[in-house]
Amino acid sequence: MFEELKFLNVGTPLFRDELEKQRVSCAHVDWKPAAGGDIRLIEALDRLADRPEVEAANREAADRIKRSQAVWIGMDLALRAVPGMTPKTILHAGPPIAYEQMCGPMQGAVQGALLYEGLAEDAAGADRLARSGEITFSPCHEHGCVGPMAGIVSPSMPVHIVENRTFGNRSYSTVNEGLGKVLRFGANSQEVLDRLRYIKEEFFPVMRSVVELAGGVDLKNLTAQGLSMGDECHNRNKATTALLLRDLLPFFMEADFPAEVRNKAMLFLRGNEHYYLNLSMAACKCTLDAAHGVPNSTIVTTMARNGVEFGIRVSGMPVDCWFTGPAQRVEGLLFPGFQEEDAALDLGDSAITETCGIGGFAMAAAPAIVQFVGGCVEDAFRYSRQMYEITETESGSFFLPPLDFRGSATGIDLRKVVEAGILPVINTGIAHREAGVGQIGAGIVHPPMACFEKALLAFS
């Protein structure tokens, strides 16, 4: 007696579809060749497969990420705090880029910074100065810094100082200005400059005193709490900002400033639910910097974009070694009145959160984020689950309640990215391509595969 035939289709769904048209059941395996079938990449993967020194190095890098303890210890002006900063240095987001090649929002933010510093009288003069060669432009990441969107840091901007209590290294980030027309989206009007000057002259002295009185703020603990309260600590920071304000409130009362000055600073923090973003980024930066420089490690320690190129850095490669590809278009929701052609390409250092295992990697913890970036709740769960396929480990501190409190995917392994053809997921804001307009939406983006392919070939 013949048994009923059972069909299994591997790879292209074409044959399965034809069988189903004939009402024949068929199981399907969604298979594709490793590295897209590229022989050079497959050979590189083979050279790095099951190498004890690589596996040990990746465990070490991942362990450093998990053991890091980021604490906000104080504030100071960038010129005094940030390594390598000079009176004529401007730091920017993403991999290295010359002013002439920068996208519109970044050029606008540079001009705003030069106006803020008093180095130019108007935008035209700032543009001429930026092109003159007198200003040194450098990536934030090469100075222990991170900045959202354009990521511009100039000498007299106040910065948060975050210390990795486990390994002793520090990182820095500017103060989040809020939403609307702000410098990080390329705006440089008088309104923007006035806000920046308020941050320096009034807000910064109060916050520096408050953090000192508090004895520092444990950012790792705040992030863990935020993830259990619906944040993913990149594009959604409602809970963590509220927790931060709660923890600092008694010290606002103690700070030795006039009541109206203290109250204004407190209201500035209260009115900006994205305040925690810049602290989250600095916490992830000092965590990942501790994992950089592990010989033989293929763990990615930086993902950053400048609006023209997307760049990554890898633990086992030199600190100034970037692997780049073209910045991508963000897919998501645009504010009313804007079209796809209005949007700048992917921009900012904030992908440091995803590199550390939160942000887009932790969207399952923040299903409400889909109302901002597009998609549905199941998309958020799917993105978080998929990231486990390209990472070394799971966080021992950052848990995702909707996934039964599983630790977030942590430690992107460039080998797994190339082999599986799965790119890290990033949720992000969308800037207008022209300076001065500001944010026009938010969405989901992935790095170009070229970054990981170049890194794999160089590494192997």
CSV table of C-alpha atoms in Angstrom, one decimal:
chain,number,residue,atom,x,y,z
A,1,MET,CA,0.0,0.0,0.0
A,2,PHE,CA,1.3,3.4,-1.0
A,3,GLU,CA,1.6,6.1,1.7
A,4,GLU,CA,0.3,9.6,0.9
A,5,LEU,CA,3.2,11.8,-0.4
A,6,LYS,CA,4.2,14.6,1.8
A,7,PHE,CA,5.9,17.6,0.2
A,8,LEU,CA,8.6,19.9,1.6
A,9,ASN,CA,9.7,23.0,-0.3
A,10,VAL,CA,13.0,24.6,0.4
A,11,GLY,CA,13.9,28.1,-0.8
A,12,THR,CA,11.8,29.9,-3.4
A,13,PRO,CA,8.1,29.6,-2.6
A,14,LEU,CA,7.2,29.2,-6.3
A,15,PHE,CA,6.9,25.4,-6.2
A,16,ARG,CA,4.9,25.5,-3.0
A,17,ASP,CA,2.5,28.0,-4.5
A,18,GLU,CA,1.9,25.7,-7.5
A,19,LEU,CA,1.2,22.7,-5.3
A,20,GLU,CA,-1.2,24.6,-3.2
A,21,LYS,CA,-3.1,25.7,-6.4
A,22,GLN,CA,-3.6,21.9,-6.9
A,23,ARG,CA,-4.8,21.6,-3.3
A,24,VAL,CA,-1.8,19.6,-2.2
A,25,SER,CA,-0.4,20.5,1.2
A,26,CYS,CA,3.2,21.5,1.3
A,27,ALA,CA,5.5,22.5,4.2
A,28,HIS,CA,7.8,25.4,3.3
A,29,VAL,CA,11.3,26.3,4.6
A,30,ASP,CA,12.3,29.9,3.9
A,31,TRP,CA,15.9,29.1,3.1
A,32,LYS,CA,18.5,31.2,1.2
A,33,PRO,CA,22.3,30.7,0.8
A,34,ALA,CA,24.6,32.2,3.3
A,35,ALA,CA,25.8,35.7,2.6
A,36,GLY,CA,23.5,35.8,-0.4
A,37,GLY,CA,25.7,33.3,-2.2
A,38,ASP,CA,28.7,35.7,-2.5
A,39,ILE,CA,31.7,33.4,-2.7
A,40,ARG,CA,34.1,36.0,-1.3
A,41,LEU,CA,31.9,36.5,1.8
A,42,ILE,CA,31.3,32.8,2.2
A,43,GLU,CA,35.1,32.2,2.2
A,44,ALA,CA,35.5,35.0,4.7
A,45,LEU,CA,32.9,33.4,7.0
A,46,ASP,CA,34.5,30.0,6.6
A,47,ARG,CA,37.8,31.5,7.7
A,48,LEU,CA,36.2,32.9,10.9
A,49,ALA,CA,33.9,30.0,11.7
A,50,ASP,CA,34.5,28.1,14.9
A,51,ARG,CA,37.8,29.9,15.6
A,52,PRO,CA,38.4,29.6,19.3
A,53,GLU,CA,40.1,33.0,19.6
A,54,VAL,CA,37.2,34.7,17.9
A,55,GLU,CA,34.6,33.0,20.0
A,56,ALA,CA,36.5,33.8,23.2
A,57,ALA,CA,36.9,37.4,22.1
A,58,ASN,CA,33.2,37.8,21.4
A,59,ARG,CA,32.3,36.3,24.8
A,60,GLU,CA,34.7,38.8,26.4
A,61,ALA,CA,33.3,41.8,24.5
A,62,ALA,CA,29.7,40.8,25.3
A,63,ASP,CA,30.7,40.3,28.9
A,64,ARG,CA,32.1,43.8,29.1
A,65,ILE,CA,28.8,45.1,27.7
A,66,LYS,CA,26.8,43.2,30.3
A,67,ARG,CA,29.0,44.2,33.2
A,68,SER,CA,29.2,47.9,32.4
A,69,GLN,CA,27.5,50.2,34.8
A,70,ALA,CA,26.8,53.7,33.4
A,71,VAL,CA,26.3,56.5,35.9
A,72,TRP,CA,25.6,60.2,35.2
A,73,ILE,CA,28.2,61.9,37.4
A,74,GLY,CA,28.1,65.5,36.4
A,75,MET,CA,28.1,68.2,33.7
A,76,ASP,CA,30.6,70.6,32.2
A,77,LEU,CA,31.2,72.6,29.1
A,78,ALA,CA,32.4,70.6,26.1
A,79,LEU,CA,35.7,72.5,25.9
A,80,ARG,CA,36.7,71.5,29.4
A,81,ALA,CA,35.2,67.9,29.4
A,82,VAL,CA,35.5,66.4,26.0
A,83,PRO,CA,38.8,64.9,25.0
A,84,GLY,CA,40.4,66.6,22.0
A,85,MET,CA,37.9,69.5,21.9
A,86,THR,CA,39.4,72.9,20.9
A,87,PRO,CA,37.9,76.4,20.6
A,88,LYS,CA,37.7,75.8,16.8
A,89,THR,CA,36.4,72.2,16.9
A,90,ILE,CA,32.9,71.1,15.9
A,91,LEU,CA,31.9,67.5,16.5
A,92,HIS,CA,29.2,65.9,14.3
A,93,ALA,CA,27.2,62.7,14.2
A,94,GLY,CA,28.2,59.6,12.1
A,95,PRO,CA,31.5,58.7,10.4
A,96,PRO,CA,34.0,61.4,9.2
A,97,ILE,CA,32.7,63.9,6.7
A,98,ALA,CA,33.8,67.3,5.3
A,99,TYR,CA,31.5,70.3,5.7
A,100,GLU,CA,31.0,70.5,1.9
A,101,GLN,CA,29.6,67.0,1.8
A,102,MET,CA,27.3,67.3,4.8
A,103,CYS,CA,23.5,67.1,4.3
A,104,GLY,CA,21.3,70.1,4.7
A,105,PRO,CA,20.3,69.6,8.3
A,106,MET,CA,23.9,69.0,9.4
A,107,GLN,CA,25.1,72.1,7.6
A,108,GLY,CA,22.3,74.1,9.2
A,109,ALA,CA,23.2,72.8,12.6
A,110,VAL,CA,26.9,73.6,12.1
A,111,GLN,CA,26.0,77.2,11.1
A,112,GLY,CA,23.8,77.5,14.2
A,113,ALA,CA,26.7,76.3,16.4
A,114,LEU,CA,29.0,78.9,14.9
A,115,LEU,CA,26.4,81.6,15.6
A,116,TYR,CA,25.9,80.3,19.1
A,117,GLU,CA,29.7,80.5,19.7
A,118,GLY,CA,29.8,84.0,18.4
A,119,LEU,CA,32.2,83.1,15.6
A,120,ALA,CA,29.8,84.4,12.9
A,121,GLU,CA,27.2,87.1,12.7
A,122,ASP,CA,24.7,85.4,10.4
A,123,ALA,CA,24.1,82.1,8.6
A,124,ALA,CA,26.0,83.2,5.4
A,125,GLY,CA,29.0,84.2,7.5
A,126,ALA,CA,28.8,80.9,9.4
A,127,ASP,CA,28.7,79.0,6.1
A,128,ARG,CA,31.8,80.9,4.8
A,129,LEU,CA,33.7,80.2,8.0
A,130,ALA,CA,32.8,76.5,7.9
A,131,ARG,CA,34.2,76.3,4.3
A,132,SER,CA,37.3,78.3,5.2
A,133,GLY,CA,39.3,75.5,6.7
A,134,GLU,CA,39.6,77.3,10.1
A,135,ILE,CA,37.1,74.9,11.7
A,136,THR,CA,38.1,71.3,12.6
A,137,PHE,CA,35.2,68.9,12.0
A,138,SER,CA,35.4,65.5,13.7
A,139,PRO,CA,33.0,62.6,14.5
A,140,CYS,CA,31.5,62.7,18.0
A,141,HIS,CA,32.3,59.0,18.4
A,142,GLU,CA,36.1,59.6,18.1
A,143,HIS,CA,35.9,61.9,21.2
A,144,GLY,CA,33.8,59.7,23.5
A,145,CYS,CA,30.8,61.7,22.5
A,146,VAL,CA,27.4,61.0,20.9
A,147,GLY,CA,24.7,63.4,19.5
A,148,PRO,CA,21.2,62.7,18.1
A,149,MET,CA,20.4,63.6,14.5
A,150,ALA,CA,23.1,66.2,13.3
A,151,GLY,CA,24.8,65.6,16.6
A,152,ILE,CA,26.6,68.9,16.6
A,153,VAL,CA,28.7,69.7,19.7
A,154,SER,CA,30.6,73.0,19.9
A,155,PRO,CA,33.1,74.1,22.6
A,156,SER,CA,30.8,76.1,24.9
A,157,MET,CA,27.8,73.7,24.9
A,158,PRO,CA,27.1,71.9,28.2
A,159,VAL,CA,27.5,68.2,28.2
A,160,HIS,CA,26.4,65.3,30.4
A,161,ILE,CA,29.3,63.4,31.8
A,162,VAL,CA,28.6,59.6,32.1
A,163,GLU,CA,31.1,57.2,33.7
A,164,ASN,CA,31.3,53.5,33.3
A,165,ARG,CA,31.8,52.5,37.0
A,166,THR,CA,33.0,49.1,36.0
A,167,PHE,CA,35.8,50.0,33.6
A,168,GLY,CA,36.4,53.7,34.3
A,169,ASN,CA,35.9,55.2,30.9
A,170,ARG,CA,33.6,58.2,30.3
A,171,SER,CA,31.2,59.4,27.6
A,172,TYR,CA,29.5,62.8,26.8
A,173,SER,CA,26.3,64.1,25.3
A,174,THR,CA,24.7,67.5,24.9
A,175,VAL,CA,21.4,68.5,26.5
A,176,ASN,CA,18.3,67.5,24.6
A,177,GLU,CA,16.6,70.8,23.4
A,178,GLY,CA,13.1,69.3,23.0
A,179,LEU,CA,11.0,68.9,19.9
A,180,GLY,CA,10.1,71.3,17.1
A,181,LYS,CA,12.7,73.6,15.5
A,182,VAL,CA,15.9,72.6,17.3
A,183,LEU,CA,19.6,72.6,16.4
A,184,ARG,CA,19.8,68.8,16.0
A,185,PHE,CA,17.3,68.9,13.1
A,186,GLY,CA,19.2,71.7,11.4
A,187,ALA,CA,17.3,74.8,12.7
A,188,ASN,CA,19.4,77.8,13.6
A,189,SER,CA,16.9,80.7,14.0
A,190,GLN,CA,17.0,83.2,16.9
A,191,GLU,CA,14.5,81.0,18.8
A,192,VAL,CA,17.0,78.1,18.6
A,193,LEU,CA,20.0,80.2,19.7
A,194,ASP,CA,18.1,81.7,22.6
A,195,ARG,CA,17.2,78.2,23.9
A,196,LEU,CA,20.8,77.1,23.6
A,197,ARG,CA,21.9,80.1,25.5
A,198,TYR,CA,19.3,79.5,28.2
A,199,ILE,CA,20.6,75.9,28.5
A,200,LYS,CA,24.2,77.1,29.0
A,201,GLU,CA,23.6,80.2,31.2
A,202,GLU,CA,20.7,79.0,33.5
A,203,PHE,CA,19.8,75.4,33.1
A,204,PHE,CA,23.3,73.9,33.1
A,205,PRO,CA,24.5,75.5,36.4
A,206,VAL,CA,21.3,74.2,38.1
A,207,MET,CA,21.5,70.7,36.7
A,208,ARG,CA,25.2,70.4,37.5
A,209,SER,CA,24.4,71.2,41.1
A,210,VAL,CA,21.4,68.9,41.2
A,211,VAL,CA,23.4,65.9,39.9
A,212,GLU,CA,26.3,66.6,42.3
A,213,LEU,CA,23.8,66.8,45.3
A,214,ALA,CA,22.2,63.5,44.1
A,215,GLY,CA,25.6,61.8,44.1
A,216,GLY,CA,25.1,60.8,40.4
A,217,VAL,CA,22.3,58.9,38.7
A,218,ASP,CA,22.4,55.2,37.9
A,219,LEU,CA,21.4,55.2,34.2
A,220,LYS,CA,21.6,51.4,33.8
A,221,ASN,CA,18.9,51.1,36.5
A,222,LEU,CA,16.7,53.8,35.0
A,223,THR,CA,16.9,52.2,31.6
A,224,ALA,CA,15.9,48.8,33.0
A,225,GLN,CA,13.0,50.4,34.8
A,226,GLY,CA,11.9,52.3,31.7
A,227,LEU,CA,11.9,49.1,29.6
A,228,SER,CA,9.4,47.6,32.1
A,229,MET,CA,7.2,50.7,31.8
A,230,GLY,CA,6.8,50.9,28.0
A,231,ASP,CA,9.9,52.8,26.9
A,232,GLU,CA,12.6,51.5,24.5
A,233,CYS,CA,14.9,54.4,25.4
A,234,HIS,CA,15.5,55.7,21.9
A,235,ASN,CA,12.3,57.2,20.4
A,236,ARG,CA,10.1,56.6,23.5
A,237,ASN,CA,11.5,58.1,26.8
A,238,LYS,CA,8.3,59.0,28.6
A,239,ALA,CA,8.8,56.7,31.6
A,240,THR,CA,12.5,57.2,32.0
A,241,THR,CA,12.3,61.0,31.8
A,242,ALA,CA,9.6,60.9,34.4
A,243,LEU,CA,11.6,58.6,36.6
A,244,LEU,CA,14.6,60.9,36.3
A,245,LEU,CA,12.6,63.9,37.3
A,246,ARG,CA,11.2,62.0,40.3
A,247,ASP,CA,14.6,61.0,41.5
A,248,LEU,CA,16.1,64.5,41.1
A,249,LEU,CA,13.1,66.5,42.5
A,250,PRO,CA,14.4,66.6,46.1
A,251,PHE,CA,17.7,67.9,45.0
A,252,PHE,CA,16.1,70.7,42.9
A,253,MET,CA,14.7,71.8,46.2
A,254,GLU,CA,18.1,71.8,47.8
A,255,ALA,CA,20.1,73.5,45.0
A,256,ASP,CA,21.4,76.9,46.0
A,257,PHE,CA,19.7,79.0,43.4
A,258,PRO,CA,16.7,81.4,43.4
A,259,ALA,CA,13.4,79.6,43.4
A,260,GLU,CA,12.4,81.0,40.0
A,261,VAL,CA,15.6,79.7,38.4
A,262,ARG,CA,15.2,76.3,40.0
A,263,ASN,CA,11.6,76.1,39.0
A,264,LYS,CA,12.3,77.2,35.4
A,265,ALA,CA,15.0,74.5,35.1
A,266,MET,CA,12.7,71.9,36.6
A,267,LEU,CA,9.9,72.9,34.2
A,268,PHE,CA,12.3,72.7,31.2
A,269,LEU,CA,13.1,69.1,32.1
A,270,ARG,CA,9.5,68.3,32.8
A,271,GLY,CA,8.3,69.7,29.5
A,272,ASN,CA,10.7,67.6,27.4
A,273,GLU,CA,9.9,63.9,27.6
A,274,HIS,CA,12.9,63.2,25.3
A,275,TYR,CA,15.4,64.6,27.8
A,276,TYR,CA,16.4,61.0,28.7
A,277,LEU,CA,17.4,60.2,25.1
A,278,ASN,CA,20.7,62.0,25.3
A,279,LEU,CA,21.5,60.3,28.6
A,280,SER,CA,20.5,56.9,27.2
A,281,MET,CA,22.9,57.5,24.3
A,282,ALA,CA,25.8,58.5,26.5
A,283,ALA,CA,25.1,55.4,28.7
A,284,CYS,CA,25.2,53.1,25.7
A,285,LYS,CA,28.3,54.9,24.4
A,286,CYS,CA,30.4,54.4,27.5
A,287,THR,CA,29.1,50.8,27.7
A,288,LEU,CA,30.2,50.0,24.1
A,289,ASP,CA,33.5,51.8,24.3
A,290,ALA,CA,34.4,49.5,27.1
A,291,ALA,CA,33.8,46.6,24.7
A,292,HIS,CA,36.0,48.1,21.9
A,293,GLY,CA,39.5,47.0,21.4
A,294,VAL,CA,39.1,43.3,22.2
A,295,PRO,CA,41.5,41.6,19.8
A,296,ASN,CA,39.8,39.1,17.4
A,297,SER,CA,36.3,40.2,18.4
A,298,THR,CA,33.7,40.7,15.6
A,299,ILE,CA,31.2,42.5,17.9
A,300,VAL,CA,29.9,45.8,16.5
A,301,THR,CA,30.6,48.7,18.9
A,302,THR,CA,29.3,51.6,16.8
A,303,MET,CA,26.5,52.3,14.3
A,304,ALA,CA,26.2,55.9,13.3
A,305,ARG,CA,25.0,58.0,10.4
A,306,ASN,CA,25.8,61.5,9.0
A,307,GLY,CA,23.0,61.8,6.5
A,308,VAL,CA,25.3,60.8,3.7
A,309,GLU,CA,27.0,57.6,4.9
A,310,PHE,CA,26.2,55.0,7.5
A,311,GLY,CA,29.3,53.8,9.4
A,312,ILE,CA,30.1,50.9,11.8
A,313,ARG,CA,33.1,50.2,14.0
A,314,VAL,CA,34.1,46.7,15.2
A,315,SER,CA,35.6,45.8,18.5
A,316,GLY,CA,38.6,43.9,17.1
A,317,MET,CA,39.6,46.7,14.6
A,318,PRO,CA,41.4,50.0,15.3
A,319,VAL,CA,39.2,52.7,17.0
A,320,ASP,CA,39.5,55.0,13.9
A,321,CYS,CA,38.6,52.3,11.4
A,322,TRP,CA,35.1,53.0,9.9
A,323,PHE,CA,33.3,50.7,7.4
A,324,THR,CA,30.7,52.7,5.5
A,325,GLY,CA,27.9,52.5,3.0
A,326,PRO,CA,25.2,54.9,1.7
A,327,ALA,CA,22.8,56.3,4.3
A,328,GLN,CA,19.3,54.9,3.8
A,329,ARG,CA,15.8,56.3,3.5
A,330,VAL,CA,13.7,56.0,6.6
A,331,GLU,CA,10.4,54.2,6.1
A,332,GLY,CA,7.7,55.4,8.4
A,333,LEU,CA,5.1,58.1,9.2
A,334,LEU,CA,5.5,61.7,8.0
A,335,PHE,CA,3.8,64.6,9.6
A,336,PRO,CA,0.9,66.1,7.7
A,337,GLY,CA,1.9,68.3,4.8
A,338,PHE,CA,5.2,66.5,4.1
A,339,GLN,CA,6.2,64.1,1.3
A,340,GLU,CA,8.8,61.4,1.0
A,341,GLU,CA,11.0,63.6,-1.2
A,342,ASP,CA,11.1,66.2,1.7
A,343,ALA,CA,13.0,63.8,4.0
A,344,ALA,CA,16.7,63.7,4.6
A,345,LEU,CA,18.5,60.4,4.6
A,346,ASP,CA,19.2,58.5,7.8
A,347,LEU,CA,21.0,60.7,10.3
A,348,GLY,CA,22.5,60.7,13.9
A,349,ASP,CA,24.4,58.8,16.5
A,350,SER,CA,21.3,57.6,18.3
A,351,ALA,CA,21.7,54.1,16.8
A,352,ILE,CA,24.2,53.6,19.6
A,353,THR,CA,21.1,52.5,21.5
A,354,GLU,CA,20.4,49.7,19.1
A,355,THR,CA,24.1,48.8,19.1
A,356,CYS,CA,23.8,48.3,22.8
A,357,GLY,CA,20.6,46.2,22.6
A,358,ILE,CA,17.8,48.7,23.3
A,359,GLY,CA,15.9,51.1,21.0
A,360,GLY,CA,14.7,49.2,18.0
A,361,PHE,CA,16.0,45.9,19.5
A,362,ALA,CA,13.7,46.4,22.5
A,363,MET,CA,10.6,47.6,20.6
A,364,ALA,CA,8.7,44.6,22.1
A,365,ALA,CA,8.9,46.4,25.4
A,366,ALA,CA,7.3,49.5,23.9
A,367,PRO,CA,4.5,48.4,21.5
A,368,ALA,CA,3.1,52.0,21.6
A,369,ILE,CA,6.1,53.1,19.6
A,370,VAL,CA,4.4,51.8,16.4
A,371,GLN,CA,2.0,54.8,16.7
A,372,PHE,CA,5.0,57.0,16.1
A,373,VAL,CA,7.2,55.0,13.7
A,374,GLY,CA,4.5,53.1,11.8
A,375,GLY,CA,3.5,49.4,11.6
A,376,CYS,CA,1.6,47.3,14.1
A,377,VAL,CA,2.3,45.8,17.5
A,378,GLU,CA,3.2,42.5,16.0
A,379,ASP,CA,5.9,44.2,14.0
A,380,ALA,CA,7.5,45.5,17.2
A,381,PHE,CA,7.6,41.9,18.6
A,382,ARG,CA,8.9,40.5,15.3
A,383,TYR,CA,11.8,43.0,15.2
A,384,SER,CA,12.9,42.2,18.7
A,385,ARG,CA,12.7,38.4,18.2
A,386,GLN,CA,14.6,38.6,14.9
A,387,MET,CA,17.6,40.5,16.5
A,388,TYR,CA,18.5,37.4,18.6
A,389,GLU,CA,19.6,35.8,15.3
A,390,ILE,CA,22.5,38.3,14.8
A,391,THR,CA,23.7,38.8,18.3
A,392,GLU,CA,26.1,37.1,20.7
A,393,THR,CA,24.1,37.1,23.9
A,394,GLU,CA,21.1,38.4,25.8
A,395,SER,CA,21.2,41.3,28.3
A,396,GLY,CA,21.2,40.4,31.9
A,397,SER,CA,19.7,43.8,32.9
A,398,PHE,CA,17.4,44.9,30.1
A,399,PHE,CA,14.3,42.7,30.0
A,400,LEU,CA,11.3,42.7,27.6
A,401,PRO,CA,8.1,41.9,29.5
A,402,PRO,CA,6.0,41.0,26.5
A,403,LEU,CA,8.6,38.4,25.5
A,404,ASP,CA,8.2,36.7,28.9
A,405,PHE,CA,11.0,39.0,30.3
A,406,ARG,CA,13.6,37.7,27.9
A,407,GLY,CA,16.8,39.8,28.0
A,408,SER,CA,17.2,42.0,24.9
A,409,ALA,CA,19.4,40.9,22.1
A,410,THR,CA,22.9,42.2,22.8
A,411,GLY,CA,26.2,42.2,21.0
A,412,ILE,CA,25.8,42.4,17.2
A,413,ASP,CA,28.1,39.9,15.5
A,414,LEU,CA,29.0,41.1,12.0
A,415,ARG,CA,29.5,37.5,10.9
A,416,LYS,CA,25.9,36.6,11.8
A,417,VAL,CA,24.6,39.7,10.1
A,418,VAL,CA,26.3,38.8,6.8
A,419,GLU,CA,25.6,35.1,7.0
A,420,ALA,CA,21.9,35.4,7.8
A,421,GLY,CA,21.3,38.5,5.7
A,422,ILE,CA,19.5,40.0,8.6
A,423,LEU,CA,20.2,43.7,9.3
A,424,PRO,CA,19.9,45.5,12.6
A,425,VAL,CA,16.7,47.4,13.0
A,426,ILE,CA,16.7,51.0,14.0
A,427,ASN,CA,13.8,53.3,14.9
A,428,THR,CA,14.5,57.0,14.3
A,429,GLY,CA,13.3,60.5,13.6
A,430,ILE,CA,13.1,61.9,10.1
A,431,ALA,CA,14.6,65.3,9.5
A,432,HIS,CA,13.7,67.6,6.6
A,433,ARG,CA,16.4,67.6,3.9
A,434,GLU,CA,16.7,71.4,4.2
A,435,ALA,CA,18.1,73.2,7.1
A,436,GLY,CA,15.7,75.0,9.4
A,437,VAL,CA,12.5,73.0,8.9
A,438,GLY,CA,13.1,70.4,11.7
A,439,GLN,CA,11.6,67.0,12.3
A,440,ILE,CA,9.0,65.8,9.8
A,441,GLY,CA,8.3,62.3,10.9
A,442,ALA,CA,9.7,59.0,12.3
A,443,GLY,CA,10.1,55.5,11.1
A,444,ILE,CA,12.2,52.3,10.8
A,445,VAL,CA,15.5,52.0,8.9
A,446,HIS,CA,18.3,49.4,8.5
A,447,PRO,CA,22.0,49.9,7.8
A,448,PRO,CA,23.3,49.1,4.3
A,449,MET,CA,24.7,45.6,4.2
A,450,ALA,CA,27.8,47.0,2.5
A,451,CYS,CA,29.1,48.2,6.0
A,452,PHE,CA,29.1,44.7,7.3
A,453,GLU,CA,30.4,43.1,4.2
A,454,LYS,CA,33.4,45.5,4.1
A,455,ALA,CA,34.1,44.9,7.8
A,456,LEU,CA,33.9,41.1,7.4
A,457,LEU,CA,36.3,41.1,4.4
A,458,ALA,CA,38.8,43.4,6.2
A,459,PHE,CA,38.5,41.4,9.4
A,460,SER,CA,39.0,38.0,7.8
